[in-house]
Short mmCIF file of C-alpha atoms in Angstrom, two decimals:
data_model
loop_
_atom_site.label_atom_id
_atom_site.label_comp_id
_atom_site.label_asym_id
_atom_site.label_seq_id
_atom_site.Cartn_x
_atom_site.Cartn_y
_atom_site.Cartn_z
CA MET A 1 113.94 44.21 73.27
CA GLY A 2 110.62 42.24 73.92
CA LYS A 3 107.08 43.46 72.61
CA SER A 4 106.11 43.71 75.99
CA SER A 5 108.72 45.97 77.14
CA LEU A 6 108.44 48.18 74.12
CA SER A 7 104.70 48.43 74.68
CA ALA A 8 105.30 49.38 78.45
CA ILE A 9 107.66 52.32 77.41
CA ILE A 10 105.10 53.53 74.85
CA ILE A 11 102.40 53.16 77.58
CA ARG A 12 104.64 55.30 80.16
CA ASP A 13 105.74 57.79 77.42
CA CYS A 14 101.98 58.20 76.34
CA ALA A 15 100.97 58.61 79.99
CA ALA A 16 103.70 61.24 80.62
CA ASN A 17 102.65 63.34 77.67
CA ASP A 18 99.12 63.00 78.32
CA LYS A 19 99.93 64.44 81.99
CA ARG A 20 101.99 67.38 80.59
CA ILE A 21 99.11 68.11 78.11
CA LEU A 22 96.66 67.91 81.15
CA LEU A 23 99.02 69.79 83.10
CA HIS A 24 99.17 72.54 80.59
CA GLU A 25 95.58 72.97 79.66
CA HIS A 26 94.97 73.26 83.49
CA GLU A 27 97.61 76.17 83.58
CA LYS A 28 95.99 77.85 80.23
CA ASN A 29 92.87 77.37 81.96
CA TYR A 30 94.07 78.95 85.30
CA ARG A 31 95.60 81.80 83.64
CA LYS A 32 92.45 82.41 81.46
CA ARG A 33 90.37 82.57 84.78
CA LEU A 34 92.89 85.00 86.07
CA LYS A 35 92.82 87.16 83.38
CA LYS A 36 89.13 87.29 83.22
CA MET A 37 89.03 88.12 86.95
CA GLU A 38 91.85 91.06 86.47
CA ASN A 39 89.38 92.33 83.61
CA ARG A 40 86.26 92.05 85.54
CA LYS A 41 86.47 94.33 88.53
CA PRO A 42 84.45 93.47 91.42
CA THR A 43 81.16 95.38 92.34
CA LEU A 44 80.53 97.49 95.75
CA ILE A 45 77.37 97.14 97.30
CA ILE A 46 76.43 100.22 99.23
CA MET A 47 73.53 99.50 101.86
CA ALA A 48 72.17 102.91 102.23
CA ALA A 49 68.07 101.84 102.80
CA GLY A 50 68.40 103.10 106.45
CA MET A 51 66.72 106.61 107.08
CA GLY A 52 68.82 107.58 110.34
CA SER A 53 66.38 107.40 112.91
CA ARG A 54 68.85 107.74 115.79
CA PHE A 55 70.92 110.25 113.80
CA GLY A 56 67.56 112.41 113.58
CA GLY A 57 67.65 112.71 109.50
CA LEU A 58 68.86 111.13 106.18
CA LYS A 59 72.41 110.78 107.62
CA GLN A 60 73.63 109.60 104.46
CA LEU A 61 73.28 113.18 103.07
CA THR A 62 75.14 115.08 105.85
CA PRO A 63 78.05 116.58 104.66
CA VAL A 64 81.53 115.98 106.69
CA GLY A 65 84.29 116.80 104.17
CA PRO A 66 85.98 120.05 103.93
CA ALA A 67 84.62 120.65 100.47
CA GLY A 68 81.23 119.44 101.53
CA GLU A 69 81.87 115.75 100.79
CA LEU A 70 79.58 113.04 102.30
CA ILE A 71 80.83 110.14 104.24
CA ILE A 72 79.64 107.99 101.60
CA ASP A 73 82.02 109.99 98.99
CA TYR A 74 85.04 108.59 101.01
CA SER A 75 83.98 105.06 100.85
CA ILE A 76 83.13 105.54 97.01
CA HIS A 77 86.57 107.17 96.28
CA ASP A 78 88.61 104.31 98.40
CA ALA A 79 86.84 101.66 96.72
CA LEU A 80 87.51 102.99 92.86
CA GLU A 81 91.46 103.77 94.16
CA ALA A 82 91.35 99.97 95.35
CA GLY A 83 90.13 98.53 92.00
CA PHE A 84 86.33 98.06 92.41
CA GLY A 85 84.06 98.82 89.42
CA LYS A 86 80.47 99.32 89.56
CA ILE A 87 78.51 100.53 92.58
CA VAL A 88 75.29 99.40 93.53
CA PHE A 89 73.10 101.51 95.89
CA VAL A 90 70.49 99.55 97.91
CA ILE A 91 67.96 102.12 98.91
CA LYS A 92 64.25 102.64 99.39
CA HIS A 93 61.92 104.05 97.06
CA ALA A 94 61.04 106.79 99.67
CA ILE A 95 64.27 108.53 99.54
CA GLU A 96 65.22 107.51 95.83
CA GLU A 97 64.83 111.12 94.39
CA GLU A 98 66.80 112.86 97.03
CA PHE A 99 69.37 110.07 97.09
CA LYS A 100 69.88 110.42 93.37
CA GLU A 101 70.09 114.21 93.41
CA HIS A 102 72.74 114.59 96.22
CA ILE A 103 74.59 111.12 95.40
CA GLY A 104 73.75 108.54 92.79
CA ASN A 105 73.68 111.20 89.86
CA ARG A 106 77.10 112.57 91.03
CA ILE A 107 78.92 109.31 91.28
CA ALA A 108 77.36 107.93 87.79
CA ALA A 109 79.53 110.47 86.16
CA ILE A 110 82.38 108.87 87.67
CA ALA A 111 81.56 104.99 87.79
CA PRO A 112 78.68 102.78 86.69
CA VAL A 113 76.04 102.88 89.10
CA GLU A 114 72.82 100.65 89.61
CA TYR A 115 70.16 101.00 92.16
CA VAL A 116 67.96 98.23 93.94
CA PHE A 117 65.18 98.73 96.30
CA GLN A 118 64.90 97.18 99.90
CA GLU A 119 61.15 97.24 100.80
CA LEU A 120 59.08 94.75 103.05
CA ASP A 121 57.27 93.50 100.56
CA ARG A 122 60.18 92.09 98.25
CA LEU A 123 59.66 88.52 99.30
CA PRO A 124 60.05 85.41 97.62
CA ALA A 125 56.91 83.76 96.15
CA GLY A 126 54.53 82.31 99.03
CA PHE A 127 55.33 84.81 101.32
CA THR A 128 53.91 87.90 102.77
CA VAL A 129 54.61 90.84 105.04
CA PRO A 130 52.75 90.32 108.28
CA ASP A 131 50.32 92.77 109.18
CA GLY A 132 51.61 95.44 111.30
CA ARG A 133 55.27 94.80 110.36
CA GLU A 134 57.51 98.01 109.62
CA LYS A 135 60.77 97.08 110.59
CA PRO A 136 63.14 96.29 107.68
CA TRP A 137 64.28 92.50 107.00
CA GLY A 138 67.72 93.21 107.77
CA THR A 139 71.33 93.44 106.29
CA GLY A 140 71.12 89.74 104.60
CA HIS A 141 67.77 90.88 102.90
CA ALA A 142 69.57 93.90 101.52
CA ILE A 143 72.30 92.09 99.97
CA LEU A 144 69.76 89.43 98.66
CA CYS A 145 67.75 92.47 96.85
CA CYS A 146 70.81 92.86 94.32
CA ALA A 147 70.30 89.38 92.61
CA GLY A 148 70.10 90.15 89.01
CA VAL A 149 71.74 93.01 89.27
CA VAL A 150 75.48 92.21 90.95
CA ASP A 151 77.14 89.67 88.57
CA GLY A 152 80.28 88.33 89.92
CA ALA A 153 82.39 88.89 93.00
CA PHE A 154 81.41 91.76 95.27
CA ALA A 155 82.15 93.64 98.53
CA VAL A 156 79.55 95.11 100.97
CA ILE A 157 79.61 98.19 103.17
CA ASN A 158 77.36 100.28 105.39
CA ALA A 159 76.57 103.88 103.67
CA ASP A 160 77.05 105.60 106.88
CA ASP A 161 80.71 104.24 108.02
CA TYR A 162 83.92 105.58 107.26
CA TYR A 163 86.03 102.35 106.86
CA GLY A 164 89.41 103.90 105.84
CA ARG A 165 91.52 103.12 102.83
CA GLU A 166 93.18 99.83 103.81
CA GLY A 167 90.12 97.89 104.35
CA PHE A 168 89.17 98.28 100.63
CA ARG A 169 92.60 97.47 99.18
CA LEU A 170 92.62 94.31 101.20
CA LEU A 171 89.38 93.46 100.12
CA ALA A 172 90.12 94.22 96.58
CA GLU A 173 93.53 92.27 96.39
CA PHE A 174 91.74 89.18 98.11
CA LEU A 175 88.78 89.39 95.33
CA LYS A 176 91.63 89.39 92.45
CA LYS A 177 92.76 86.11 93.44
CA PRO A 178 90.87 83.21 91.48
CA GLN A 179 88.44 80.79 93.27
CA ASP A 180 89.58 77.02 93.00
CA GLY A 181 87.46 74.09 93.74
CA GLU A 182 83.84 73.89 95.19
CA LYS A 183 84.60 75.70 98.45
CA LYS A 184 83.79 79.56 98.36
CA HIS A 185 86.31 81.86 99.94
CA LEU A 186 85.04 85.01 101.50
CA ALA A 187 87.04 87.59 103.35
CA MET A 188 86.19 90.33 106.07
CA ALA A 189 87.79 93.36 106.86
CA GLY A 190 88.23 93.08 110.71
CA TYR A 191 88.55 96.17 112.72
CA LEU A 192 89.65 96.48 116.22
CA LEU A 193 86.73 96.97 118.59
CA LYS A 194 88.41 100.18 120.40
CA ASN A 195 88.64 101.84 116.97
CA THR A 196 85.10 101.40 116.06
CA LEU A 197 83.24 102.90 119.56
CA THR A 198 81.74 106.16 120.20
CA GLU A 199 80.91 108.12 123.29
CA ASN A 200 77.54 109.15 122.42
CA GLY A 201 75.72 105.96 122.46
CA TYR A 202 75.67 102.24 121.61
CA VAL A 203 76.87 100.41 118.43
CA SER A 204 76.04 97.02 116.96
CA ARG A 205 79.07 94.89 115.88
CA GLY A 206 79.56 91.39 114.81
CA VAL A 207 82.12 89.90 117.28
CA CYS A 208 84.69 87.46 115.69
CA GLU A 209 86.06 84.44 116.66
CA THR A 210 89.14 83.23 114.65
CA ASP A 211 91.76 80.23 114.54
CA GLU A 212 95.29 80.31 114.38
CA ASN A 213 95.42 80.60 110.82
CA GLY A 214 93.32 83.81 110.43
CA PHE A 215 90.31 82.03 109.32
CA LEU A 216 86.98 83.12 110.80
CA VAL A 217 85.28 80.32 112.95
CA SER A 218 82.15 82.06 114.08
CA LEU A 219 80.71 85.64 114.07
CA THR A 220 78.17 86.63 116.86
CA GLU A 221 75.95 90.01 116.33
CA ARG A 222 76.09 91.95 119.27
CA THR A 223 73.51 94.75 118.62
CA HIS A 224 74.35 96.78 122.01
CA ILE A 225 77.87 97.62 122.56
CA GLU A 226 78.98 100.90 124.33
CA LEU A 227 81.40 102.33 126.63
CA VAL A 228 80.93 101.83 130.37
CA ASN A 229 83.34 103.65 132.56
CA GLY A 230 85.56 104.03 129.51
CA ALA A 231 85.25 99.92 128.78
CA PRO A 232 83.49 98.18 125.98
CA MET A 233 80.80 95.99 127.11
CA PHE A 234 77.63 94.45 125.76
CA THR A 235 74.09 93.93 126.93
CA GLU A 236 71.35 91.55 125.98
CA ASP A 237 68.81 92.86 128.43
CA ASP A 238 68.61 96.56 127.74
CA GLY A 239 71.44 97.27 130.23
CA LYS A 240 70.21 95.41 133.21
CA THR A 241 73.70 93.41 132.85
CA TYR A 242 76.81 94.09 131.09
CA THR A 243 79.48 91.83 129.79
CA PRO A 244 83.10 93.22 129.17
CA LEU A 245 85.02 92.87 125.60
CA ALA A 246 88.61 93.21 125.09
CA ASP A 247 89.81 96.37 123.28
CA ASP A 248 91.50 94.50 121.05
CA THR A 249 88.51 92.23 119.84
CA VAL A 250 88.28 92.04 116.05
CA VAL A 251 85.01 92.90 114.87
CA SER A 252 82.77 93.08 111.71
CA MET A 253 81.76 96.44 110.40
CA ASN A 254 79.79 94.69 107.26
CA CYS A 255 82.56 95.18 105.46
CA TRP A 256 82.51 91.81 103.55
CA ALA A 257 84.01 90.27 100.06
CA PHE A 258 82.21 87.35 98.64
CA PRO A 259 82.58 85.50 95.10
CA ASP A 260 80.66 84.80 92.28
CA GLY A 261 77.57 82.69 93.08
CA SER A 262 77.14 83.66 96.70
CA LEU A 263 73.80 85.36 96.28
CA ALA A 264 72.15 81.94 95.69
CA VAL A 265 73.13 81.04 99.46
CA PHE A 266 71.36 84.48 100.91
CA GLY A 267 68.21 83.25 98.65
CA LYS A 268 67.99 79.63 100.23
CA LEU A 269 68.43 81.10 103.72
CA PHE A 270 66.21 83.92 103.54
CA GLU A 271 63.44 81.77 102.71
CA ALA A 272 64.21 79.32 105.66
CA PHE A 273 64.23 82.34 107.83
CA LEU A 274 60.95 83.38 106.94
CA ARG A 275 59.71 80.07 107.44
CA ALA A 276 60.92 80.21 111.00
CA HIS A 277 60.53 83.68 111.83
CA GLY A 278 58.55 85.76 108.86
CA THR A 279 55.38 86.16 111.45
CA GLU A 280 57.57 88.16 113.87
CA MET A 281 57.43 91.82 113.96
CA LYS A 282 61.17 92.84 114.88
CA SER A 283 62.95 89.65 113.46
CA GLU A 284 65.57 90.52 110.98
CA PHE A 285 67.97 88.51 108.71
CA PHE A 286 71.42 89.29 109.37
CA LEU A 287 74.25 89.04 107.12
CA PRO A 288 76.51 87.36 109.80
CA SER A 289 74.01 84.48 109.95
CA VAL A 290 74.68 83.89 106.11
CA VAL A 291 78.42 83.46 106.90
CA ASN A 292 77.72 81.55 109.82
CA TYR A 293 75.98 78.97 107.80
CA MET A 294 78.49 78.94 105.17
CA LEU A 295 81.15 78.09 107.62
CA GLU A 296 79.50 75.72 109.56
CA THR A 297 78.48 73.47 106.78
CA GLY A 298 81.79 73.74 105.12
CA MET A 299 80.25 75.64 102.08
CA ALA A 300 83.33 78.29 102.68
CA ASP A 301 85.96 79.60 104.67
CA ALA A 302 86.57 83.42 105.58
CA THR A 303 89.69 84.95 105.99
CA VAL A 304 89.82 87.69 108.25
CA LEU A 305 91.75 90.83 106.92
CA THR A 306 92.78 92.93 109.92
CA THR A 307 93.09 96.64 109.06
CA PRO A 308 94.40 99.40 111.96
CA ASP A 309 92.16 101.84 110.25
CA LYS A 310 89.82 103.76 112.74
CA TRP A 311 86.07 103.98 111.93
CA TYR A 312 84.19 106.89 112.00
CA GLY A 313 80.24 106.76 111.87
CA MET A 314 77.15 108.69 111.62
CA THR A 315 75.41 106.70 114.01
CA TYR A 316 74.40 109.82 116.32
CA SER A 317 74.20 113.81 115.57
CA ALA A 318 76.48 114.51 118.45
CA GLY A 319 79.43 112.40 116.83
CA LEU A 320 79.36 114.66 113.42
CA PRO A 321 81.77 117.08 114.76
CA ALA A 322 84.49 114.32 115.50
CA VAL A 323 83.83 112.84 112.02
CA LYS A 324 84.51 116.31 110.42
CA ALA A 325 87.66 117.15 112.15
CA ALA A 326 89.11 113.53 111.37
CA LEU A 327 88.55 114.22 107.64
CA ALA A 328 89.84 117.48 107.91
CA ASP A 329 93.00 116.42 109.54
CA MET A 330 93.28 113.39 107.09
CA THR A 331 92.96 116.05 104.32
CA LYS A 332 95.65 118.30 105.97
CA ARG A 333 97.91 115.52 105.99
CA GLY A 334 97.54 114.66 102.44
CA ILE A 335 95.54 111.13 103.00
CA TYR A 336 92.81 112.72 100.78
CA PRO A 337 92.77 115.60 98.37
CA GLU A 338 91.01 118.94 99.12
CA LYS A 339 88.36 118.26 96.74
CA LEU A 340 87.78 114.21 96.37
CA TRP A 341 85.98 114.81 93.05
CA LYS A 342 87.49 117.05 90.41
#
């Protein structure tokens, strides 16, 4: 065998061996990342800064369960059962003492708990609150307030909504998957519109458009959806005109899963929002606007995980009996124990 042939064989064998080593290292690193994710439970962020203006009181503290449980208890119970770890409450200083007394201190005996405070003056350097503004900056700002407290993957929910067990299970399973490549992978628990409406007034929902593979294409915030003659419709002109929506339209209930590193995107976009709308009295930085930006720029994709669960909420005081009846029925059927926390 000639020297050139021998050299070619040696080079070929070395290249194959190098490839095997690289593949082995890649697999080993992948398994390390997977193991790290398995040991590092995702955080649950609960947006609880709202004072319940339409409900007529601090709605997060209204008992709804058979043993006096609050609606937030069910979300925390379902999230912990699904595999979430730390609970981060987004509240205001004005309700801190009462919130901790009725919720936080009790949950802290069950899981790690931290608090962040969403206040109007919690703004990036160089920005100030315009004179006369009282309206909070919105759900996107609430999430951004968690920077420095949330480390790693997280999910987001409202404090005054009942989501059902399936949504938490789907999001927890999604967040257990390792993130490969530069693109971020988000997920949203999608609910059928007909399962998220109330007969007591209007609601705000993020209307989803998905592709054939179940990925979110866009999310449009409809801030006034209500039943009109038994059919869901939305209005953008205070009820002068209405546009119908299909019963099975998939909507967002602000139940999201984000991978590690997402909060930096919220910060960048909030500054852009303030430059464009920071002097307005009622402008809001919505969480869906962050998602839409990440999708449109190719920074991320978002999987819509549709759940059959029915939503129950504390938006209006007139809906309280229905919430209590539903939870009593689920307890009777064994979905929940007679006492959530023993």
